[in-house]
Short mmCIF file of C-alpha atoms and ligand atoms in Angstrom, two decimals:
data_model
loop_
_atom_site.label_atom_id
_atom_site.label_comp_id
_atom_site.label_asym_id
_atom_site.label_seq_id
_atom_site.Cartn_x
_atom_site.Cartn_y
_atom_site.Cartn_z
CA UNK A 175 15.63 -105.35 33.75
CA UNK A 176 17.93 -104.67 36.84
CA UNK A 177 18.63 -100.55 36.49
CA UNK A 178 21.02 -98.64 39.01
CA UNK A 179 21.97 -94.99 39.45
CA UNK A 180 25.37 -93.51 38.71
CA UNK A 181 27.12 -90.60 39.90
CA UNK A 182 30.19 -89.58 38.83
CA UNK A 183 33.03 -87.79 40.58
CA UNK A 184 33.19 -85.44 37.77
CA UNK A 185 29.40 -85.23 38.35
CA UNK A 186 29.79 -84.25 41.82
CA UNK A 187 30.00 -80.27 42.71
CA UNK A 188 33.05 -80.90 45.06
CA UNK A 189 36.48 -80.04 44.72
CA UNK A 190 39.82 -79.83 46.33
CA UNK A 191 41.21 -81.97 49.04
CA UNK A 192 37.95 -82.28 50.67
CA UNK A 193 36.29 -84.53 48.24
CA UNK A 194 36.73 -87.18 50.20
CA UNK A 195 34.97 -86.33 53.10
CA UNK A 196 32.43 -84.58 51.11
CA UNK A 197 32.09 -87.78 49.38
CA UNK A 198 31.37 -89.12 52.39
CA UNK A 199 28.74 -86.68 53.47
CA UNK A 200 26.55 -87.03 50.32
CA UNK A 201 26.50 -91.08 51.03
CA UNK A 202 25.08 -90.43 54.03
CA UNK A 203 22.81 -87.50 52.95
CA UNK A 204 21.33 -90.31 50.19
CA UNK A 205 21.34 -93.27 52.75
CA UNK A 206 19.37 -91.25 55.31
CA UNK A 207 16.72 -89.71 52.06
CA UNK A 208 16.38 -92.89 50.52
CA UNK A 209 15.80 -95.09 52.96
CA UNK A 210 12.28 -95.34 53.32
CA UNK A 211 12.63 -96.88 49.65
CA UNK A 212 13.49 -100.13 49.74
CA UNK A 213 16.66 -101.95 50.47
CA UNK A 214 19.51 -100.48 48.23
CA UNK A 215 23.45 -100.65 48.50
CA UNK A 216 25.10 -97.06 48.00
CA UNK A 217 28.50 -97.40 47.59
CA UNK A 218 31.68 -95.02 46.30
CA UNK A 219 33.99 -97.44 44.10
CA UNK A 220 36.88 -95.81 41.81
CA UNK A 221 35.01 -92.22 41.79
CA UNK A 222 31.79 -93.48 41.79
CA UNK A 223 28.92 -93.60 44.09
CA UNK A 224 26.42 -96.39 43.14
CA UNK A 225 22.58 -96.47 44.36
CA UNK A 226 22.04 -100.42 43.38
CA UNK A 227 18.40 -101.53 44.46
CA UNK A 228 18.53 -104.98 46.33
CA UNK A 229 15.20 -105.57 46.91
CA UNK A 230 12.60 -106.69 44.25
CA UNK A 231 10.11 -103.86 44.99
CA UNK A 232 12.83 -100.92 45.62
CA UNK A 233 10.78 -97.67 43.83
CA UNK A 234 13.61 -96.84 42.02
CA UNK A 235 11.68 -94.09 40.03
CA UNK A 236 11.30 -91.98 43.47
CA UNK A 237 14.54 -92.93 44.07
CA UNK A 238 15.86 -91.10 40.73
CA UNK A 239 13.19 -87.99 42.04
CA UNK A 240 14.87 -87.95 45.34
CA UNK A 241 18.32 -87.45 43.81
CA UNK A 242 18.18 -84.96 42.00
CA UNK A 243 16.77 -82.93 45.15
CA UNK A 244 20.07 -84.41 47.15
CA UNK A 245 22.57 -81.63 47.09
CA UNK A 246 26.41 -81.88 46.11
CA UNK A 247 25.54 -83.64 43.00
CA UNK A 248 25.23 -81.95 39.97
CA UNK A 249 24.53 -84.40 37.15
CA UNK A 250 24.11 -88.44 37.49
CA UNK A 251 22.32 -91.13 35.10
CA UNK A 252 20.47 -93.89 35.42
CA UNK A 253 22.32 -96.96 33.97
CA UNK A 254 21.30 -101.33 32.73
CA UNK A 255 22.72 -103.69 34.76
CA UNK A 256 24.14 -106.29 32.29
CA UNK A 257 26.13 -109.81 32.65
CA UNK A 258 30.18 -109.42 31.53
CA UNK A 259 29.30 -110.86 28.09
CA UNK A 260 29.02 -108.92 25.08
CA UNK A 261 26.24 -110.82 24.33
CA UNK A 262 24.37 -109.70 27.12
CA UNK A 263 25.10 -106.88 26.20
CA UNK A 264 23.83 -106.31 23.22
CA UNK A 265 20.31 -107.62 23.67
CA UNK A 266 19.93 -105.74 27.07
CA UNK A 267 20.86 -102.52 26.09
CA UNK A 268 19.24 -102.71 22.48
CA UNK A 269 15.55 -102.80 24.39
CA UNK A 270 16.78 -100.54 27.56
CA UNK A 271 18.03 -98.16 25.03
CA UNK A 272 14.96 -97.94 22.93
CA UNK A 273 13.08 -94.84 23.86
CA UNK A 274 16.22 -92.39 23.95
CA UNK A 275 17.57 -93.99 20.73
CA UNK A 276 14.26 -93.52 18.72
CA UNK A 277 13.76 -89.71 19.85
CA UNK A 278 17.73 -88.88 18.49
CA UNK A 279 19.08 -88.91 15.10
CA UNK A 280 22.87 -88.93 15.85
CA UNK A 281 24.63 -91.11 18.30
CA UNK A 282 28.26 -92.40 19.55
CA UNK A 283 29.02 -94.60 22.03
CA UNK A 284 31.85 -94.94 24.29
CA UNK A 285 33.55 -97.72 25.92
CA UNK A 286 35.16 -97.98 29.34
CA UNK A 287 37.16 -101.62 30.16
CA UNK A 288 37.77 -101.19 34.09
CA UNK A 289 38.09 -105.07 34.41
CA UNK A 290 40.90 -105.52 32.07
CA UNK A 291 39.89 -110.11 31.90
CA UNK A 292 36.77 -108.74 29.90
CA UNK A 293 37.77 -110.58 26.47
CA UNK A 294 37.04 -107.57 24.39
CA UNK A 295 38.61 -104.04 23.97
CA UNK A 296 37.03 -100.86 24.35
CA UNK A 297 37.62 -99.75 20.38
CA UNK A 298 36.02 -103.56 19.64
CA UNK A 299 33.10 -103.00 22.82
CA UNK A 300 32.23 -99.50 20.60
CA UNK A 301 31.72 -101.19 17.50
CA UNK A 302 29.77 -104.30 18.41
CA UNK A 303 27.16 -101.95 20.86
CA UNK A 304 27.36 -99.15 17.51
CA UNK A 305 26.79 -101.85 14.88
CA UNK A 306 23.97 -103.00 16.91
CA UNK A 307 22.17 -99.74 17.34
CA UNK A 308 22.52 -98.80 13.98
CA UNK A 309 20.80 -102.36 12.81
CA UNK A 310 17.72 -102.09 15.50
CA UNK A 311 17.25 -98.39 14.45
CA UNK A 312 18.10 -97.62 11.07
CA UNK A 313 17.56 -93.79 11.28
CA UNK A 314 20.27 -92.94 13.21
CA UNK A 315 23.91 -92.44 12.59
CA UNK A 316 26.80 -92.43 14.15
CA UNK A 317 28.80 -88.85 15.18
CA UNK A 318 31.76 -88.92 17.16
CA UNK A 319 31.82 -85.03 17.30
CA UNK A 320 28.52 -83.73 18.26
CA UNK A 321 26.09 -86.55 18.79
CA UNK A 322 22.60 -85.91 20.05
CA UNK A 323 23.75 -88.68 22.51
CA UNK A 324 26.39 -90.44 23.99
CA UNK A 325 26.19 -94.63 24.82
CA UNK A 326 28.23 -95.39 27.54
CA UNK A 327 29.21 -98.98 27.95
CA UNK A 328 31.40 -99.59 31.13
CA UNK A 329 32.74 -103.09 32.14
CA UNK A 330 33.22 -102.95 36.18
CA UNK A 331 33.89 -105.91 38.57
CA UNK A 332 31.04 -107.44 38.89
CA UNK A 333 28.40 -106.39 36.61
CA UNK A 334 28.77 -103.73 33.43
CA UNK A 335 26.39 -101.15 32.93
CA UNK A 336 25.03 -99.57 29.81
CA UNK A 337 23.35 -95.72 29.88
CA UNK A 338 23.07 -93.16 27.62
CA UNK A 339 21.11 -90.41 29.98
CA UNK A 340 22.39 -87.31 32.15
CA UNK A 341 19.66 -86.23 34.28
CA UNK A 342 21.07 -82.33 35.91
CA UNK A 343 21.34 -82.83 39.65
CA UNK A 344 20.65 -79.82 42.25
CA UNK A 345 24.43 -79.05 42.56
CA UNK A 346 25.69 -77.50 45.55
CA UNK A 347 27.29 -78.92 48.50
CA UNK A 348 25.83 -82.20 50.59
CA UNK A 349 24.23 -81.03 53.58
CA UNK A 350 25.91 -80.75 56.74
CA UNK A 351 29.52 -80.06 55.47
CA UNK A 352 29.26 -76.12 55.89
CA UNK A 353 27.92 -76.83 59.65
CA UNK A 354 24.77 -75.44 60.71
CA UNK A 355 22.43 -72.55 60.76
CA UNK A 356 18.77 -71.24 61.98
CA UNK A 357 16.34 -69.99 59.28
CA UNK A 358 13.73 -67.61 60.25
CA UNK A 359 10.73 -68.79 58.86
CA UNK A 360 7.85 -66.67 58.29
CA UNK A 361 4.95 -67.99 55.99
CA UNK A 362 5.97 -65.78 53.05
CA UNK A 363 7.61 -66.41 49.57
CA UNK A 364 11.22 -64.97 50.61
CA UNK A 365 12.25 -67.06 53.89
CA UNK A 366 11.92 -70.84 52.13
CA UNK A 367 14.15 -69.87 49.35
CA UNK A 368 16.18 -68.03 51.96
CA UNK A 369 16.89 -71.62 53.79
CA UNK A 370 16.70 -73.70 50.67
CA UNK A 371 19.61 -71.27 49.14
CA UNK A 372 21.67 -71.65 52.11
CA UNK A 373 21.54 -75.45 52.48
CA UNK A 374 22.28 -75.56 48.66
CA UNK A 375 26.06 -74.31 49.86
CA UNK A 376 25.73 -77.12 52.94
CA UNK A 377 24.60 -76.11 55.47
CA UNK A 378 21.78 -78.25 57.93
CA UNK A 379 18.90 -75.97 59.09
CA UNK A 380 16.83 -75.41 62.01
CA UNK A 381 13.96 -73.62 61.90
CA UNK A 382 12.74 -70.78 64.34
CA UNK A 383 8.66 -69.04 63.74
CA UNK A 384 7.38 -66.30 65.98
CA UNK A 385 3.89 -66.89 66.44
CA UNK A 386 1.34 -64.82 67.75
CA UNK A 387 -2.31 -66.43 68.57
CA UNK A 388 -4.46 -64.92 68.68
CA UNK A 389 -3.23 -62.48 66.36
CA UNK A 390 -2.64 -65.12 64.25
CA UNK A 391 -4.23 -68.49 63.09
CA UNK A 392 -2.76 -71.60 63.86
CA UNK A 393 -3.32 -71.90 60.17
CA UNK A 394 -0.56 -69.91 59.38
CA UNK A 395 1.74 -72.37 61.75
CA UNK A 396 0.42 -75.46 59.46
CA UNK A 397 1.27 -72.99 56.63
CA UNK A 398 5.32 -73.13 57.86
CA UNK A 399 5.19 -76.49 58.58
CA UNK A 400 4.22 -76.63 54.61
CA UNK A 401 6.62 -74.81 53.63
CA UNK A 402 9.43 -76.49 55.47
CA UNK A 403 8.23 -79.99 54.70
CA UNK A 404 9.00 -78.77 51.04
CA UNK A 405 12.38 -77.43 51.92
CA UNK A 406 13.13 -80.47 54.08
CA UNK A 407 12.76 -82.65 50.65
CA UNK A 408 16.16 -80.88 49.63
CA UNK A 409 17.83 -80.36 53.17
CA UNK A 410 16.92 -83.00 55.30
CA UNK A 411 15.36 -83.22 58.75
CA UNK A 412 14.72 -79.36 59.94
CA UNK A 413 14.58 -79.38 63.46
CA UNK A 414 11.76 -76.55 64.26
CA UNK A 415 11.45 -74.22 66.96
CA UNK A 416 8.11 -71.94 67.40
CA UNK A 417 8.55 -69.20 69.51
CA UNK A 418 5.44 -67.74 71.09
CA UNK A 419 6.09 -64.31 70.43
CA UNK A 420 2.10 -62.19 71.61
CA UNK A 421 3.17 -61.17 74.68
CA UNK A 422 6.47 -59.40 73.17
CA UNK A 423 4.46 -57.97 70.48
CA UNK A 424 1.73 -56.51 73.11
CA UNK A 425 4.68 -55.14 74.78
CA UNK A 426 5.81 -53.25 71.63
CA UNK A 427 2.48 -52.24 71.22
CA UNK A 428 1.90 -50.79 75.07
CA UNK A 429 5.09 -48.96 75.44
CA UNK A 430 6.84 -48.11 72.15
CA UNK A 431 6.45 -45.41 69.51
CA UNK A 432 4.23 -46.74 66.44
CA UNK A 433 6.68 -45.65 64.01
CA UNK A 434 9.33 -48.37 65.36
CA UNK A 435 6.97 -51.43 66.23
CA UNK A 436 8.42 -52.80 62.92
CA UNK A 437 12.09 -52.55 63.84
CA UNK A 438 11.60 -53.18 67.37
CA UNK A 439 10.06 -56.55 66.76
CA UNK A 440 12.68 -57.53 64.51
CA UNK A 441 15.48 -56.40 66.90
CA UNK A 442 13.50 -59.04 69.35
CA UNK A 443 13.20 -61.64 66.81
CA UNK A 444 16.98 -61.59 66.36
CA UNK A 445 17.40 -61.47 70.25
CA UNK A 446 15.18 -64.48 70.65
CA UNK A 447 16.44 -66.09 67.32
CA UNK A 448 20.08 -66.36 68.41
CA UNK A 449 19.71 -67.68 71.82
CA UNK A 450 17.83 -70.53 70.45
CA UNK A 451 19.93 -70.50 67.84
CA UNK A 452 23.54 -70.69 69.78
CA UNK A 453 21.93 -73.53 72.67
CA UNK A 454 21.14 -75.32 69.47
CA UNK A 455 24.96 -75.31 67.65
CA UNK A 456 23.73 -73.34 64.62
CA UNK A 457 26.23 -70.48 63.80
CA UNK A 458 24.43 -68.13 61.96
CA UNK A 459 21.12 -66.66 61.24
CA UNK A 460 19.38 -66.70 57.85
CA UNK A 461 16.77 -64.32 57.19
CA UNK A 462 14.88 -63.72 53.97
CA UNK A 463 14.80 -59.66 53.74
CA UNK A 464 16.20 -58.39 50.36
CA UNK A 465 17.54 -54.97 50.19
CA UNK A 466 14.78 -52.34 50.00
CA UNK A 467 11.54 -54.48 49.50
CA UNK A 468 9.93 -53.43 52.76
CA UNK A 469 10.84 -50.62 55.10
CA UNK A 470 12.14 -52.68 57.38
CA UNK A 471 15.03 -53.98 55.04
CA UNK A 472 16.48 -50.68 53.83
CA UNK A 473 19.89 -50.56 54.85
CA UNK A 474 19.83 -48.23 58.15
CA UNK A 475 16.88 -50.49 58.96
CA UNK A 476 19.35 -53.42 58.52
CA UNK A 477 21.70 -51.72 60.39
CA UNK A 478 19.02 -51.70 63.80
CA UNK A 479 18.61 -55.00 63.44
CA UNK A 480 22.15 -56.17 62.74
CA UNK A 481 23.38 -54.33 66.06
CA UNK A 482 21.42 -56.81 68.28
CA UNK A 483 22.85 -59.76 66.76
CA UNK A 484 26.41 -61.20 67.95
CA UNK A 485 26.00 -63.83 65.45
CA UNK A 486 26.37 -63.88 61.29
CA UNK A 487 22.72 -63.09 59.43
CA UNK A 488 23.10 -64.48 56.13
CA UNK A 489 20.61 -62.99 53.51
CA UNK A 490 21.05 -64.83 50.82
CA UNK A 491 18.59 -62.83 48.82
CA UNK A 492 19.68 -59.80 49.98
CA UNK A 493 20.49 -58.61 46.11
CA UNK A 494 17.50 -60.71 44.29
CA UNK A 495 14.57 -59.26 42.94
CA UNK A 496 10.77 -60.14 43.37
CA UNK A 497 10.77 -61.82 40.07
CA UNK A 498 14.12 -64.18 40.79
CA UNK A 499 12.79 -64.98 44.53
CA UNK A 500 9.63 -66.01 43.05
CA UNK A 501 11.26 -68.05 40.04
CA UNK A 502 12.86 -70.00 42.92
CA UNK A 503 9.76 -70.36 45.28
CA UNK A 504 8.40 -72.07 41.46
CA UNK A 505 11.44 -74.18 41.13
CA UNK A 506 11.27 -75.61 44.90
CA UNK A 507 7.08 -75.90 44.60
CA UNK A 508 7.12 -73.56 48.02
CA UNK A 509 5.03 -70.65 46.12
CA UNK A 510 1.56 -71.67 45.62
CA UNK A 511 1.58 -72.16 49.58
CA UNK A 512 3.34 -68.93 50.59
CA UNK A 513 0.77 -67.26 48.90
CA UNK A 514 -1.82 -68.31 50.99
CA UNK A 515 -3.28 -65.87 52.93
CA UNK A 516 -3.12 -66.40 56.43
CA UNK A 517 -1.93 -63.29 58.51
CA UNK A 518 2.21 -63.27 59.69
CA UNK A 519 2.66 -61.58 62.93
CA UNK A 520 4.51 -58.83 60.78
CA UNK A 521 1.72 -57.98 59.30
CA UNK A 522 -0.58 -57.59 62.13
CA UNK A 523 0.85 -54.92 64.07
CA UNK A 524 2.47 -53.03 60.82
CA UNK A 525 2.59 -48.68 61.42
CA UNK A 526 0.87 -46.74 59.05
CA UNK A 527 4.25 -45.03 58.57
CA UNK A 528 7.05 -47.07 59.36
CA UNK A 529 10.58 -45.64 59.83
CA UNK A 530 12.52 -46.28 56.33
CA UNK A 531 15.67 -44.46 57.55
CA UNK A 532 15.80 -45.01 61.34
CA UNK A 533 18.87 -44.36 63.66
CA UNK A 534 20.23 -46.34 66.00
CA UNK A 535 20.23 -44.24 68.79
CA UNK A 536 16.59 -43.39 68.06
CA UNK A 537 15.83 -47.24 68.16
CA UNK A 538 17.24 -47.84 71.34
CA UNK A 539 15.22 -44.58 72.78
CA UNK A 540 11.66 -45.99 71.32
CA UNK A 541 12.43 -49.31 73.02
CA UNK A 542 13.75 -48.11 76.40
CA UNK A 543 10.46 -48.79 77.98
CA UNK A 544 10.39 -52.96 77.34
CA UNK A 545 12.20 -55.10 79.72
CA UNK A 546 13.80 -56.83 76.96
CA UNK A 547 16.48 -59.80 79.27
CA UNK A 548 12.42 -60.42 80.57
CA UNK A 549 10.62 -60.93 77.44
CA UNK A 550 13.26 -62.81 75.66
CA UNK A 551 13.62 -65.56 78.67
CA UNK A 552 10.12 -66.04 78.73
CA UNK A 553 9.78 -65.97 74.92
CA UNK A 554 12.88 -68.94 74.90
CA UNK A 555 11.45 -70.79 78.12
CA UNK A 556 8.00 -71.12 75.68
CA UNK A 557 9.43 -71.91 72.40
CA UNK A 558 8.20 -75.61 71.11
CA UNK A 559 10.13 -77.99 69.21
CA UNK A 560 9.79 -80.66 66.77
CA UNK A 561 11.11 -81.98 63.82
CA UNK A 562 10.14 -81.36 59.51
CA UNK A 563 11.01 -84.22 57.22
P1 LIG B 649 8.94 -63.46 53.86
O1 LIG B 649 8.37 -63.60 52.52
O2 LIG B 649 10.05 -64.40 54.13
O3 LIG B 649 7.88 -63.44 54.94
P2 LIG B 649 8.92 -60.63 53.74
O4 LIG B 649 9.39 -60.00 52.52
O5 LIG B 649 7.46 -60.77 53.98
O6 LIG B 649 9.64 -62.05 53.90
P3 LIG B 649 9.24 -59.54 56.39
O7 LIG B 649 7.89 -60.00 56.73
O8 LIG B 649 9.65 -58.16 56.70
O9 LIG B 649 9.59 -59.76 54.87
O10 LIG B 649 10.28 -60.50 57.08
C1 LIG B 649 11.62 -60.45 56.76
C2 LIG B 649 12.28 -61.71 57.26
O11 LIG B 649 12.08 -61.83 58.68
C3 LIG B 649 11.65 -62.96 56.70
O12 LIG B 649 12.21 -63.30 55.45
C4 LIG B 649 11.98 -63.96 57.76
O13 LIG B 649 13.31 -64.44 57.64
C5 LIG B 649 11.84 -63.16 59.03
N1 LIG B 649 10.47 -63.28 59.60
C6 LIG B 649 9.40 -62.51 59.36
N2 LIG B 649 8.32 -62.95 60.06
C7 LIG B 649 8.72 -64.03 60.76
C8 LIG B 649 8.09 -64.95 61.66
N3 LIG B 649 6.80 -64.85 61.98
N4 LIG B 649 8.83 -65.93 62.19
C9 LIG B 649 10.13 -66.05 61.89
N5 LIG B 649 10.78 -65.23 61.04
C10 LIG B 649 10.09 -64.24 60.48
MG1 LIG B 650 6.71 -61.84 55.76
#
């Protein structure tokens, strides 16, 4: 049995006079993720964007797995290919039908005639596919008003398709359409859900990691590359960037005051961040600090770190809780590996009492000492890339 998958227009998240191009987008975004699969056609006809396998060993089931992680589609179905005869009909969808229909007790079914030669009408369509049902499984009945189910029968151009399942897509926008933006990426439970957030609303990521070996293990680099990998599944390719970040930290550690090692390696991370960041084309920064959880995201600490950047930081978690970041980190399958333990470079040079409500002025005092245009350069000149998919 020949199966395809449906989206709808109505099923996409997209509106206003951008659909089109947004349309667009998400064809491209599915080409690109499913291509590995098989070969497929994925066309938009009349509102609807088609993903119709072509060859005979296409793994359609991943296929169905990898749309529902695409964003900019919120609900789609898999659907029977049948011949234009109501015969075919029939006896197709009467077996392709059979495990939703026997695990319902109510049903309707719906009829949509786009080819208008098709010799019967959508009323008549409704009643032959209903009578049908109703014969191969007696236990269920027909309820136009609140079925457990809906059948829908659609005659096209070339082939009509039967289906009677809405899977829930991951809404959002498709990738790419809200331009692009670099995720910091640490090896903890907030910064994934940071950039998988953010590329829900359509925007591409790049990556950017301070590491510190020896302080820490490349272990905890594999752990990012993890991490992303899991993020990529949603957002596409992540081009990554690690920045090698021991010699600013040793810096910090020489010739600033303990209290502000904290803020003044985060006021170098978003020095560092957004030079790679602009030479790249991303726009903005995305950072996973929520409002309060450490003492280096209350908000004067915010406020020290904001002052260095000349470029957006989007927090997208900025009003979450622990509990809702980590119900996300579930939903995406990044939390089992954020909380393995290998050592961040935040957490290696932490103060025993760090500065919760730190000035500016004060900041810029405890970090007079660092020749910061020097450490940055050098800290860009060594920065690795590679790409997450
Ligand atoms: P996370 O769970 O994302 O590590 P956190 O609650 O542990 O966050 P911090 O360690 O203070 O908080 O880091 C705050 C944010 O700074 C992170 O969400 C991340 O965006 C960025 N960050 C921290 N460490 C790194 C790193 N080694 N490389 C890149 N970005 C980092
Ligand atoms: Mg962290």
């Amino acid at each position: 049995m020949k199966e395809i998958i449906l989206i709808k227009n109505g099923e996409l998240a997209l509106k206003g006079l951008n659909r089109s191009n947004f349309e667009d987008a998400l064809i491209k975004n599915m080409k690109r993720r499913l291509k590995d699969l098989g070969e497929a056609k994925i066309t938009k006809s009349q509102s609807t964007i088609y993903v119709q396998p072509v060859s005979e060993d296409y793994d359609f089931e991943e296929a169905l797995k990898r749309v529902g992680m695409i964003f900019g589609i919120a609900g789609f179905s898999r659907a029977c290919v049948c011949e234009k005869t109501i015969e075919d009909i029939l006896s197709r969808s009467r077996e392709y039908l059979k495990n939703v229909m026997e695990n319902i007790k109510t049903f309707k079914v719906e009829a949509k005639r786009a080819d208008k030669r098709f010799p019967l009408t959508s009323p008549e369509i409704c009643a032959e596919v209903g009578a049908m049902l109703l014969e191969a499984y007696p236990h269920l009945k027909v309820d136009v008003h609140n079925p457990d189910r809906t059948v829908y029968v659609e005659i096209r151009d070339f082939a009509a398709y039967v289906r009677a399942e809405q899977i829930k897509g991951a809404g959002g926008l498709p990738v790419g359409t809200a331009g692009k933006a670099s995720v910091l990426i640490s090896g903890g439970i907030d910064s994934p859900v940071a950039a998988w957030t953010m590329a829900k609303r359509g925007l591409r990521l790049d990556a950017i990691h301070f590491a510190s070996p020896p302080y820490t293990s490349p272990r905890a680099e594999l752990k990012v590359r993890t991490l992303l990998k899991k993020v990529a599944a949603y957002s596409g390719t992540i081009n990554l960037a690690v920045v090698p970040f021991t010699e600013v930290q040793d810096e910090i550690a020489q010739k600033c005051p303990e209290d502000y090692f904290t803020l003044i390696m985060r006021r170098m991370m978003m020095r560092i961040a957004q030079r790679i960041a602009g030479s790249s084309g991303s726009l903005a920064l995305i950072t996973g600090e929520s409002l309060g959880q450490v003492a280096s995201q209350t908000l004067p600490a915010l406020v020290t770190t904001d002052s260095v950047a000349d470029m957006p930081v989007l927090r997208p978690l900025i009003g979450m809780d622990k509990e809702e970041i980590i119900a996300v980190s579930r939903h995406i399958d990044t939390f089992e590996t954020s909380i393995l333990p290998y050592e961040d470079c935040c957490t290696v040079f932490t103060p025993k009492h760090p500065k919760t409500r730190p000035t500016l002025a004060l900041c810029e005092e405890a970090e007079k000492g660092l020749d910061i245009e020097g450490l940055v350069e050098k800290a860009v000149e060594g920065t690795q890339y590679s790409f997450i998919e």
